[in-house]
Coordinates of C-alpha atoms in Angstrom, one line a residue:
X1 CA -25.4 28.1 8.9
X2 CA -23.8 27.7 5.8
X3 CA -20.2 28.3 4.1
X4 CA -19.1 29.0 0.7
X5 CA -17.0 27.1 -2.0
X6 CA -14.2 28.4 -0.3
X7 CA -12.3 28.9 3.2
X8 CA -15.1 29.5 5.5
X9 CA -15.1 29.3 9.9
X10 CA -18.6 28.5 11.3
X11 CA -19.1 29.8 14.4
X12 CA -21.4 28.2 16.7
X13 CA -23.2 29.4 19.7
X14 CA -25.9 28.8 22.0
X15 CA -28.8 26.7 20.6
X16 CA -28.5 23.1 18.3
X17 CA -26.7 24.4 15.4
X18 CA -26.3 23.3 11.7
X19 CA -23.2 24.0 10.0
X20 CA -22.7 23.1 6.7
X21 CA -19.4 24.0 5.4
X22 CA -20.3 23.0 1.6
X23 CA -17.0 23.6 -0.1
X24 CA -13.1 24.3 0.1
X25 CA -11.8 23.9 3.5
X26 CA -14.2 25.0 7.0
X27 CA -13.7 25.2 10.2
X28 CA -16.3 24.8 13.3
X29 CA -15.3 27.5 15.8
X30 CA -16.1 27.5 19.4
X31 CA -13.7 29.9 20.7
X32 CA -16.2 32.0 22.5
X33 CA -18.2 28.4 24.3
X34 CA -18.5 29.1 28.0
X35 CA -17.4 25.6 29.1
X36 CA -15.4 22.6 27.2
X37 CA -16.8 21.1 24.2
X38 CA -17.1 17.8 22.7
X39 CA -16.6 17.5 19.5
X40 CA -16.9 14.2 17.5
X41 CA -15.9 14.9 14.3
X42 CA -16.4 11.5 12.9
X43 CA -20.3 11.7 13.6
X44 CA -20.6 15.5 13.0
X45 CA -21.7 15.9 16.4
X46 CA -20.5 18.8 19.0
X47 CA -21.4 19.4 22.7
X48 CA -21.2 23.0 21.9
X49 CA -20.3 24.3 26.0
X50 CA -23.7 25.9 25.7
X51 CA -25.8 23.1 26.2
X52 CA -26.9 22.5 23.0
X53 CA -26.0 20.0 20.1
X54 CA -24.8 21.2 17.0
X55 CA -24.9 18.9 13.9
X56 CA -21.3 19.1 11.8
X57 CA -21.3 18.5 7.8
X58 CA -18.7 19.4 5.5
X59 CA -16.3 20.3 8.2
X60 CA -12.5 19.6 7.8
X61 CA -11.4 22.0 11.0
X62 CA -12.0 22.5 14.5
X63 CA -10.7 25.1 16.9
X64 CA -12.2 24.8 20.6
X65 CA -12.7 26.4 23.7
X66 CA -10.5 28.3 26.3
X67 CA -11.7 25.1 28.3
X68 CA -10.5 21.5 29.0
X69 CA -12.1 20.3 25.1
X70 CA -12.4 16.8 24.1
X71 CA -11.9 17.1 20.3
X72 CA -12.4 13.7 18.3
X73 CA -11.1 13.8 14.4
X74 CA -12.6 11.9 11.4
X75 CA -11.3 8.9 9.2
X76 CA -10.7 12.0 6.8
X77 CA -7.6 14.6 7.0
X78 CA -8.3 16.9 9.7
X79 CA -6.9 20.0 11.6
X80 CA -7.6 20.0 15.0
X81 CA -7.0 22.6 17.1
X82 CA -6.8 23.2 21.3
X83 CA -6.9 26.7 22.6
X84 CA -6.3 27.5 27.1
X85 CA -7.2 24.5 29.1
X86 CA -6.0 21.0 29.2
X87 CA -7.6 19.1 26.0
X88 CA -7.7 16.0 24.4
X89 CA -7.3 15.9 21.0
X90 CA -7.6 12.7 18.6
X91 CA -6.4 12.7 14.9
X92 CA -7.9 9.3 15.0
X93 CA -8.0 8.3 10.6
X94 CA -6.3 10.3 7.9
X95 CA -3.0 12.6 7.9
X96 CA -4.0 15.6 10.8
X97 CA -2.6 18.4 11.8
X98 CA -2.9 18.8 15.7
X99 CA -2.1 21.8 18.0
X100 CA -3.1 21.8 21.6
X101 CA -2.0 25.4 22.1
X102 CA -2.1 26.7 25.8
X103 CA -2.4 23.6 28.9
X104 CA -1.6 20.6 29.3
X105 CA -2.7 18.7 26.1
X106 CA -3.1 15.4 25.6
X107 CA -2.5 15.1 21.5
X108 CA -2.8 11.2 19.9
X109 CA -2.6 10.8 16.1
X110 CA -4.0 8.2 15.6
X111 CA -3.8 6.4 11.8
X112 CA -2.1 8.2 9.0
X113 CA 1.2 10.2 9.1
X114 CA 0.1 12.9 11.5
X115 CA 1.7 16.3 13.0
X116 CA 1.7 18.3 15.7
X117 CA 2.2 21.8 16.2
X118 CA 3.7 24.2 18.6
X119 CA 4.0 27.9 18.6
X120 CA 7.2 28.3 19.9
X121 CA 11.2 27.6 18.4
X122 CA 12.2 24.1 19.2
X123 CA 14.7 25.3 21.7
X124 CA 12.1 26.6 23.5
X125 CA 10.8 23.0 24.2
X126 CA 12.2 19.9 26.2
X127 CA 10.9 16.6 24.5
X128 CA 11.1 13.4 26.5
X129 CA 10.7 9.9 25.3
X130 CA 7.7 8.0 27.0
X131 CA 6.5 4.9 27.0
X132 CA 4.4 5.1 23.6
X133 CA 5.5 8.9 22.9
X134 CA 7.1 11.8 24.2
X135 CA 6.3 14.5 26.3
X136 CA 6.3 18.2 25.4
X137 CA 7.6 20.9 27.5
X138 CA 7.6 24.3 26.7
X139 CA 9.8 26.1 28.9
X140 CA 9.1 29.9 28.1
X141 CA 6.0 30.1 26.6
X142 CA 2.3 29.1 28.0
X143 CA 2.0 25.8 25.7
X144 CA 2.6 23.5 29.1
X145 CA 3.7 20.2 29.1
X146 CA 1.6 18.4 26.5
X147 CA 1.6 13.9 26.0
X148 CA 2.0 13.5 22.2
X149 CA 1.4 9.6 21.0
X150 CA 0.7 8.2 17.9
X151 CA 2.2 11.2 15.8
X152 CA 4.6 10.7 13.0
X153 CA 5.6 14.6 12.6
X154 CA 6.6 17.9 15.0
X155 CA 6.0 21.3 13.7
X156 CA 7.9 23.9 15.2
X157 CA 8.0 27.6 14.4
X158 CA 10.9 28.7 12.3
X159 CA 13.0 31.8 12.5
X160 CA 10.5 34.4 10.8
X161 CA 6.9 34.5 11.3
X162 CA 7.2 32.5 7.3
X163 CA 5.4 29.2 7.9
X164 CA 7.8 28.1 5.2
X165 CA 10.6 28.3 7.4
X166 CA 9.0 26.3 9.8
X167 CA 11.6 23.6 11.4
X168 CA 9.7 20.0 10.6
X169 CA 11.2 17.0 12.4
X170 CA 10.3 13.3 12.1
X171 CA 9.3 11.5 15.3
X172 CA 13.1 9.9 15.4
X173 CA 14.3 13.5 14.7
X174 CA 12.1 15.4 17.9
X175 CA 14.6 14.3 20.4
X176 CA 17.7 15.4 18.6
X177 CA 17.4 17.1 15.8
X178 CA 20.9 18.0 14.9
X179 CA 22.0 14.5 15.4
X180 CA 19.2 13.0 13.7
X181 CA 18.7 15.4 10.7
X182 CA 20.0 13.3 7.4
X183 CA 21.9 15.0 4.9
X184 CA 23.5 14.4 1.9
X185 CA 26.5 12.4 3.4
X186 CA 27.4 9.6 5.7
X187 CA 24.7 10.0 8.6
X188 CA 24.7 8.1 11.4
X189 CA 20.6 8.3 12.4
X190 CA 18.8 6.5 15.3
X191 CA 14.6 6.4 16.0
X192 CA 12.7 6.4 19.2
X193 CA 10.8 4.0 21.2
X194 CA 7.8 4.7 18.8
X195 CA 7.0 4.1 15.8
X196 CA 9.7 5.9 13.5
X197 CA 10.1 6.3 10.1
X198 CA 13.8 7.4 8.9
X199 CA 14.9 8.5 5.5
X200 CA 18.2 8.6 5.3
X201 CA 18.9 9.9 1.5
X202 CA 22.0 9.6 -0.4
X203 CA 25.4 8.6 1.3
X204 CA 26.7 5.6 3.2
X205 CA 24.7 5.8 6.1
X206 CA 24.1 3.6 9.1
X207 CA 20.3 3.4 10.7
X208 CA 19.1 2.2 14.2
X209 CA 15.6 2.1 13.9
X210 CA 15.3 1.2 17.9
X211 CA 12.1 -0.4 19.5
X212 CA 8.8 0.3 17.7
X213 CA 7.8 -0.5 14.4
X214 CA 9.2 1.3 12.1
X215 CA 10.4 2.0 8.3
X216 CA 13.7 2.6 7.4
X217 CA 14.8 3.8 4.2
X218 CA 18.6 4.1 2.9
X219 CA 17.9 6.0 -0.3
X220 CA 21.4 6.0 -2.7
X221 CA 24.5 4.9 -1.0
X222 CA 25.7 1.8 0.9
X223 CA 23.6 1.9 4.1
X224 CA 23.8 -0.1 7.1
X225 CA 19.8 -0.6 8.5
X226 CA 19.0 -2.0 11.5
X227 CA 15.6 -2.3 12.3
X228 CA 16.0 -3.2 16.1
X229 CA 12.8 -4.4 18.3
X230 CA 9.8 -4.3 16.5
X231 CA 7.9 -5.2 13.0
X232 CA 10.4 -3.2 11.2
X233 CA 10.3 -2.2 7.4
X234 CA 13.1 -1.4 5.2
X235 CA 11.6 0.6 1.9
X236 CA 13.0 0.9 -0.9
X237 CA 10.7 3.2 -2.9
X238 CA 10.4 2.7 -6.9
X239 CA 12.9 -0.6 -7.2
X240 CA 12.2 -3.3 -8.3
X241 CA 13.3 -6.5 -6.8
X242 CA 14.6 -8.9 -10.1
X243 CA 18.7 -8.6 -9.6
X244 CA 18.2 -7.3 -6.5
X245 CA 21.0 -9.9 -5.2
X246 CA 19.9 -10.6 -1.3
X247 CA 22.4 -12.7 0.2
X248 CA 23.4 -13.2 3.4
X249 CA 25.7 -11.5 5.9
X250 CA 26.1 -12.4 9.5
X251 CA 23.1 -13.1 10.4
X252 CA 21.2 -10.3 8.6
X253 CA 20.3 -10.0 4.7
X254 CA 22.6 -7.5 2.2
X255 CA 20.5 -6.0 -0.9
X256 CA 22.2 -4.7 -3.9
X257 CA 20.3 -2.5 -6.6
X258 CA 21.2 0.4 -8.7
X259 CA 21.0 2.6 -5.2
X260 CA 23.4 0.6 -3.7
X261 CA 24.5 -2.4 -1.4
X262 CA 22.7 -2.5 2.1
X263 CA 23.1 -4.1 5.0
X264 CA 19.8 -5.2 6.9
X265 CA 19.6 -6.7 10.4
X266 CA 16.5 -7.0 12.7
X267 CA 14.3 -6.4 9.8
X268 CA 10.8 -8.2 9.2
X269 CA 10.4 -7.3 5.4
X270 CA 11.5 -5.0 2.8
X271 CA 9.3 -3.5 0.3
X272 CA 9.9 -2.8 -3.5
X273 CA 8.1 -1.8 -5.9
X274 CA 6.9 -5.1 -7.6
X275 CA 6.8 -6.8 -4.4
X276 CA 8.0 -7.4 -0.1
X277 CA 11.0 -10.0 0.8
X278 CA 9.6 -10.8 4.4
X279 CA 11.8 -12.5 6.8
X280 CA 9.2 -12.6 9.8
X281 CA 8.9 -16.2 11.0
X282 CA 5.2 -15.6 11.6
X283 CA 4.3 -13.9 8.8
X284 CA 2.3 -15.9 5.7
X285 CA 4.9 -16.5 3.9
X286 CA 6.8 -18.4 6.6
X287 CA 4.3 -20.6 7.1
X288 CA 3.6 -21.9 3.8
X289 CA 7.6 -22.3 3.1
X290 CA 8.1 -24.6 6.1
X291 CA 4.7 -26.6 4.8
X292 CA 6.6 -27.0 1.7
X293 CA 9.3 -28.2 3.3
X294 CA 7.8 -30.4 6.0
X295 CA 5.4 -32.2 3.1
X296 CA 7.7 -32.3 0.2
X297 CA 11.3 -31.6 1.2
X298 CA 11.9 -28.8 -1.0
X299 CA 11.0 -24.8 -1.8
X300 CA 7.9 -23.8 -3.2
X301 CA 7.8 -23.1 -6.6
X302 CA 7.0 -19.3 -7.7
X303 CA 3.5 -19.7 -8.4
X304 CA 2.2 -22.0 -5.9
X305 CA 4.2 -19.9 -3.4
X306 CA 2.1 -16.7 -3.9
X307 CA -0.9 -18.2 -4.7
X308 CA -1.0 -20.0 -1.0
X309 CA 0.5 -16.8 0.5
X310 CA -2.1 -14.8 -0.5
X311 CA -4.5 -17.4 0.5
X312 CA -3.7 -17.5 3.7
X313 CA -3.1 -13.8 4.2
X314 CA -7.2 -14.1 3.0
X315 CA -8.3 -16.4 5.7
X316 CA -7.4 -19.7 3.9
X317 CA -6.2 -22.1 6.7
X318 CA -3.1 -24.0 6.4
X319 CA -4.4 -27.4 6.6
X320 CA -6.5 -26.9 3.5
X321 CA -3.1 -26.4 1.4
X322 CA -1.7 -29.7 4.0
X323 CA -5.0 -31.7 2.5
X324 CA -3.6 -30.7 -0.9
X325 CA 0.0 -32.3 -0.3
X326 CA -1.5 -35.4 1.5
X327 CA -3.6 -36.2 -1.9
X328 CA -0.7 -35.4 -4.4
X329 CA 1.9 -38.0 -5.8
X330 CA 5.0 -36.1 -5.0
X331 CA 3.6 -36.5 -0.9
X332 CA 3.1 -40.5 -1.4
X333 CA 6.2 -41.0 -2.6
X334 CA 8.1 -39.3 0.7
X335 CA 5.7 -40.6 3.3
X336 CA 5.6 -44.4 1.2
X337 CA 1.8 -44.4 1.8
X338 CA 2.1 -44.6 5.4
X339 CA -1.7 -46.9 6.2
X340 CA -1.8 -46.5 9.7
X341 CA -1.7 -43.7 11.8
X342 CA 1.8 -44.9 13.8
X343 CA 3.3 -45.4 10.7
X344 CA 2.0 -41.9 9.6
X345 CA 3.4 -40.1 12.7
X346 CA 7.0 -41.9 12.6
X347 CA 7.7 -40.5 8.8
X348 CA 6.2 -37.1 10.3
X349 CA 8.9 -37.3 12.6
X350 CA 12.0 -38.3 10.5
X351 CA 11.0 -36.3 7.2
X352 CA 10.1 -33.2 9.1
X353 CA 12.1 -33.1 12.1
X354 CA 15.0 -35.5 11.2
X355 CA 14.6 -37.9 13.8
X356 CA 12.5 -40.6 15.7
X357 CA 9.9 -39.5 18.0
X358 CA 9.7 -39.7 21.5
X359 CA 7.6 -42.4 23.3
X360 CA 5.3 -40.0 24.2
X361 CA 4.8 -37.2 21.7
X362 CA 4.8 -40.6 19.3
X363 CA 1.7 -41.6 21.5
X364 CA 0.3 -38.1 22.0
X365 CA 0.1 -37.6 17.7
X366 CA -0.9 -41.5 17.5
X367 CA -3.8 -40.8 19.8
X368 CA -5.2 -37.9 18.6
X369 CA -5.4 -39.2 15.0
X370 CA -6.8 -42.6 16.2
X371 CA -9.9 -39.8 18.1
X372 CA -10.3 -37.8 14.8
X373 CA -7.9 -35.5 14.5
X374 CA -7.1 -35.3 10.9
X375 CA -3.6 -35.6 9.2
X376 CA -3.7 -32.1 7.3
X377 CA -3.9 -30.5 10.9
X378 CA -0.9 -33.2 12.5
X379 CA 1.1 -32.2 9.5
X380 CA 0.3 -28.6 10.0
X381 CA 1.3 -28.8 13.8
X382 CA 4.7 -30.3 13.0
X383 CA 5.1 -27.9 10.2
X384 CA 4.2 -25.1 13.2
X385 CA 6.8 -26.5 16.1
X386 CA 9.2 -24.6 17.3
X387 CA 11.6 -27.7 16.7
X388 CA 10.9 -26.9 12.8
X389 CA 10.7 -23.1 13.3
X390 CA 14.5 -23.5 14.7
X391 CA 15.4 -26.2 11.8
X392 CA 14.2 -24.0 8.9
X393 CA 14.8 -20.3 10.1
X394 CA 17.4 -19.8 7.9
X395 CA 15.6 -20.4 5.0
X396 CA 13.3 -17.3 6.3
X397 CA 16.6 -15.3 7.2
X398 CA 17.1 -15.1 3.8
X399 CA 14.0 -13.8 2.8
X400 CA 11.4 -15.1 1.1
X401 CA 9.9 -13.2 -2.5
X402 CA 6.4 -12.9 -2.2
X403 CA 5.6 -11.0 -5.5
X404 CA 2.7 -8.7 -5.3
X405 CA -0.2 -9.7 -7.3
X406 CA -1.6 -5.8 -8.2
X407 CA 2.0 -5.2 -8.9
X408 CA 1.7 -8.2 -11.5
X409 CA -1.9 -7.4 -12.7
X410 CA -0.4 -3.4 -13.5
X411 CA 2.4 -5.1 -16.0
X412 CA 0.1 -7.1 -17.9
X413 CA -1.6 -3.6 -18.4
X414 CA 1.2 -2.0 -19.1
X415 CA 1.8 -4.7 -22.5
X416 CA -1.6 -4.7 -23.0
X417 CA -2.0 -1.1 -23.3
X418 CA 1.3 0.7 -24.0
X419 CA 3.2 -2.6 -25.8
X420 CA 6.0 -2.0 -23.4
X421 CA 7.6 -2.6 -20.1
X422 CA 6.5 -0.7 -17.0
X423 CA 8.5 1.9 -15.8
X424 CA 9.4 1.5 -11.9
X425 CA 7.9 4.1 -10.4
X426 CA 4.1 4.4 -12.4
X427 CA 3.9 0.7 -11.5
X428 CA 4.8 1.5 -7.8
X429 CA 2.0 4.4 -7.7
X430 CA -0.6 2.1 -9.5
X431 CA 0.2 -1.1 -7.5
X432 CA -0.5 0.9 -4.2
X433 CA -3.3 2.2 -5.2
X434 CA -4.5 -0.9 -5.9
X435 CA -3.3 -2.5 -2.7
X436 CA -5.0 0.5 -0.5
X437 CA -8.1 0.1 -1.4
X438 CA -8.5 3.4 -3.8
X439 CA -7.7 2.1 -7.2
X440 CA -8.9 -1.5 -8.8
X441 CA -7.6 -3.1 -12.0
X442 CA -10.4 -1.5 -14.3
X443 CA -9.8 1.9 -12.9
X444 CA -6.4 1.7 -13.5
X445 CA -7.2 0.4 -16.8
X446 CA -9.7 3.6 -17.7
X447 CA -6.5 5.7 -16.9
X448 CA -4.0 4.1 -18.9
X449 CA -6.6 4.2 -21.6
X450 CA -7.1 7.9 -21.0
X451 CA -3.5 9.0 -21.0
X452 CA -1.3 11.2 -23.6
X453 CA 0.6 8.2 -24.3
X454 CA -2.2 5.7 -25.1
X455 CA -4.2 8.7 -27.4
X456 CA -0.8 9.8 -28.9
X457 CA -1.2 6.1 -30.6
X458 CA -4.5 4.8 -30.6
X459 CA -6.3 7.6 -29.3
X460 CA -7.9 8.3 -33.6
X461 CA -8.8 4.2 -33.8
X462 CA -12.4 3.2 -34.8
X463 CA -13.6 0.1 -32.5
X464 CA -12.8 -2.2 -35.0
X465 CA -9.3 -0.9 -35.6
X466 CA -8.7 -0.3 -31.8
X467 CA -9.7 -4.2 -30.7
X468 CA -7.1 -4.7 -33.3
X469 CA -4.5 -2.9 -32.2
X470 CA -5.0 -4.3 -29.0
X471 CA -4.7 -7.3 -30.3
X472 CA -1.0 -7.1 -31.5
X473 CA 0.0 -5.2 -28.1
X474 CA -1.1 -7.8 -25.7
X475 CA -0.9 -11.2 -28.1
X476 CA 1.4 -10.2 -30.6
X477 CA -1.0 -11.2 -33.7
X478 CA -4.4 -9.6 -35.1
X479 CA -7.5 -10.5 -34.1
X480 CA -9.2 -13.1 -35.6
X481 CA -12.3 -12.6 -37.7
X482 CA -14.4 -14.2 -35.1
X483 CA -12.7 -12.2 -32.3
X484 CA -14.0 -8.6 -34.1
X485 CA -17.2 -10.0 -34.7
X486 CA -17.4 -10.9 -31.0
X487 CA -16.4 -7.6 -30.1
X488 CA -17.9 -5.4 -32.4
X489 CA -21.3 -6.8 -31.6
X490 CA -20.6 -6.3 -27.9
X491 CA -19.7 -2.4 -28.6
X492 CA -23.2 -1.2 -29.7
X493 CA -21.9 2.3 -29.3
X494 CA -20.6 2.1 -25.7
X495 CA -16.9 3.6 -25.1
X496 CA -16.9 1.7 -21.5
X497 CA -16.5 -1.6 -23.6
X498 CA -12.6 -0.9 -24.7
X499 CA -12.0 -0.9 -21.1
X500 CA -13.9 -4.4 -20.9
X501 CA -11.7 -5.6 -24.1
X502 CA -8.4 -4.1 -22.8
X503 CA -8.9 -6.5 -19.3
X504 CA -10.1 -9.3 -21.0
X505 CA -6.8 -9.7 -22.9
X506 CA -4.6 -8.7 -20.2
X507 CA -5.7 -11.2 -17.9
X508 CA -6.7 -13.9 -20.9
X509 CA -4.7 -17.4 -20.6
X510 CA -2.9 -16.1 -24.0
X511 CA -1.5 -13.0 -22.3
X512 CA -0.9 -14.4 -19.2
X513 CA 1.5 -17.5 -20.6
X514 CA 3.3 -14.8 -23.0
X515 CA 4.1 -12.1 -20.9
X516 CA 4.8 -14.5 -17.5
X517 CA 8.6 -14.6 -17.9
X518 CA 7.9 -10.7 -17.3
X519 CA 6.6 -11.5 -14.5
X520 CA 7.7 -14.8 -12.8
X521 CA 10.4 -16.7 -12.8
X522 CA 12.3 -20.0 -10.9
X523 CA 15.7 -18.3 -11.1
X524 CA 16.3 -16.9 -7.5
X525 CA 18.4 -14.1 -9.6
X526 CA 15.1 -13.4 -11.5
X527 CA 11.9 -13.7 -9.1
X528 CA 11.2 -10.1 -9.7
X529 CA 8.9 -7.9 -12.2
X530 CA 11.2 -7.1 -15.4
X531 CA 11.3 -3.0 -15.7
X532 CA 11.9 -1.1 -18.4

């Protein structure tokens, strides 16, 4: 069986069906199945309650059985719908819409920012926090008590029959929704057990994100965040983090931008748009700051900082960036060339920890180097101890800038392309992008070459002429006779290559040393991507 271009619902029946939805939005039906179904959405396979097998393509929807279903989703955005009995339905990947309907459901998200649906006014319903979600009661109608876990969004119907006027709450909102619904003004707004995410928009507001992991985000005003238990995020959208002015503040970290001054506590990192400050003790970061510390008694510079952050955040081990420090002249001259390995261990323990060791962690360290153990991985392991943890967490307290290295490629772009600044927000979409997997650098590049903007200047330029003024945008001078000739015999016709020649000079040495006080900087004040 197969659909149209548009809105089509496959029914399936007895037998090992084929249903092709081919395009728009379809839905697999099995309302009329005379026992559950199974439906694996994610391998286009359905247990169809007849006995047979039906084989699923181009399906975004399902709608089951008056049975107990088992209803599996796709990496994709699905709808997934229950009907009578007591199913279990799994958003699993992508941003799905879930509705048990009648029985006792069991309803799990999954990845993405997922909802689920009920029939019924929210009144109707008594919603209970659980140990990893909430139940769902309804108290009048034939919905039952369903488990919902792993679900970002509730649906509930609104006062008119509209689905416009349907009344959506957030995951921190489900429980109270009068309470927890921000406005305009000075909310006071607290999250769940789960896994919350709380926008507080404009006012002065103050945020309890609670346990879970969640995201918090203050929006305009001066906002009081705390994270609570968890790996909690504080977002804050399409800002950039130079001036940002973190500072300390009883314990936590306060941020001041053009939104506003706020107030974090129990917060792991906070995301801008060039960038995260992470103050997680385990995170990357961490790690290579106290190596710093431990080898050469001072902060990392900019570069080398997120160079070996994103190292290690790719598998790189710590010892290999130890190895570096015991080889380099700045290390000799704090450590005095220590020759043997008791020597070695007694500078570990006065530079590092600030005092001598103890007769037998001195012997334990001198041992294990003496059977092999090399002195990358002793450095590492003093670097790591919770002695040096405690000794250095207020340098993580403070947060440390880890700039983001998309973020970073996209402004180059931005000068090479445009001969300006980035705006906030485009470099905020485009870093993303990047960072999710979805966009790379020449893609990005093919679209800033393809916009208004770009063909509002250059969009009339020969090859020649273009290389040229690409030239002045990213370097500031023409090219040079030899650098047209290079590039005019690499043309041969083939529009694809001004994309070549545009990354090529964006990410040349040239470009990179002119535009990298744009970029970088070893003023604390300045760490941050300059905006336009």
């Amino acid at each position: 069986m197969t659909g149209s271009d548009g809105f089509d619902m496959l029914l399936g029946n007895g037998g090992n069906d084929t249903l092709e939805g081919g395009g728009g939005f379809d839905f697999a039906v099995y309302w009329s199945s005379g026992s559950a179904v199974g439906v694996q959405l994610f391998s286009g396979t359905v247990n169809d309650g007849f006995g047979g097998i039906d084989k699923l393509s181009n399906i975004e929807g399902i709608i089951g059985s008056a049975w107990d279903d088992i209803i599996l989703g796709s990496n994709l955005t699905d709808v997934l719908l229950g009907l009578d009995g007591a199913d279990t339905i799994e958003g699993l990947g992508g941003d799905d819409a879930l509705n048990g309907n009648g029985g006792n459901d069991q309803i799990t998200g999954g990845a993405g920012d997922d909802t689920a649906y009920f029939r019924g006014f929210r009144e109707n319903y008594t919603v209970t926090a659980i140990q990893g979600g909430f139940t769902v009661a309804d108290n009048r109608g034939s919905d039952g008590t369903d488990v919902v876990t792993e679900v970002e969004f509730f649906r509930f119907e609104g006062d008119d029959n509209n689905a416009d006027n349907d009344l959506i709450l957030s995951a921190a909102e489900v429980l109270n929704p009068s309470a927890n619904r921000p406005t305009a003004g000075d909310d006071s707004l607290n999250g769940t057990a789960g896994n919350d995410r709380i926008d507080a928009l404009a006012g002065n507001d103050t945020v309890n994100g609670g346990a879970g992991d969640d995201t918090l985000v203050g929006n305009a005003g001066d906002d009081s965040l705390n994270g609570g238990a968890g790996y909690d995020t504080v977002a804050m959208g399409n800002v950039g983090f130079r001036n940002a002015g973190p500072g300390g503040s009883g314990g936590g970290v306060t941020i001041t931008t053009s939104l506003g001054t706020d107030t974090l506590s129990n917060v792991e990192v906070v995301t801008f748009a060039d960038g995260r400050l992470v103050m997680d003790a385990n995170d990357p970061a961490a790690r290579v700051l106290r190596l710093y510390e431990a080898a050469l008694d001072r902060l990392p510079d900019q570069s080398g900082l997120n160079y070996w952050i994103d190292a290690v955040q790719d598998g790189q081990s710590l010892s290999a960036l130890a190895g570096g420090f015991l080889g380099s002249d700045e290390f000799r001259a704090r450590f005095g060339g220590a020759a043997d390995n008791g020597a070695f261990v007694d500078r570990l323990y006065a530079n590092v920890l600030g005092r001598a060791g103890e007769a037998e962690g001195r012997k334990h360290w001198v041992d294990s180097l003496n059977n092999g153990v090399g002195r990358a991985e002793v450095l590492v392991a003093f670097s790591e101890s919770a002695e040096n943890k405690a000794g250095t967490a207020a340098l993580v307290q403070n947060g440390i800038w880890d700039r983001s290295e998309a973020a970073t490629e996209v402004a180059r772009l931005y000068d090479t392309v445009f001969g300006r600044l980035p705006d906030a927000p485009g470099l905020a979409f485009w870093k993303e992008a990047m960072e999710d997997g979805q966009k790379s650098l020449y893609d990005v590049a093919v679209a800033f070459t393809a916009s208004a903007e770009f063909r509002s200047r250059c969009g009339d330029l020969g090859d020649r002429d273009f290389v040229n003024a690409m030239y002045v945008n990213a370097l500031d001078r023409p090219a040079e006779q030899a650098e047209l000739d290079h590039w005019m015999h690499h043309f041969d016709g083939k529009s694809s290559q001004r994309t070549v020649v545009v990354l090529e000079l964006s990410e040349g040495l040239e470009h990179v040393a002119l535009t990298a006080a744009n970029v970088q900087s070893e003023k604390p004040g300045e760490f941050g991507i300059l905006f336009a």
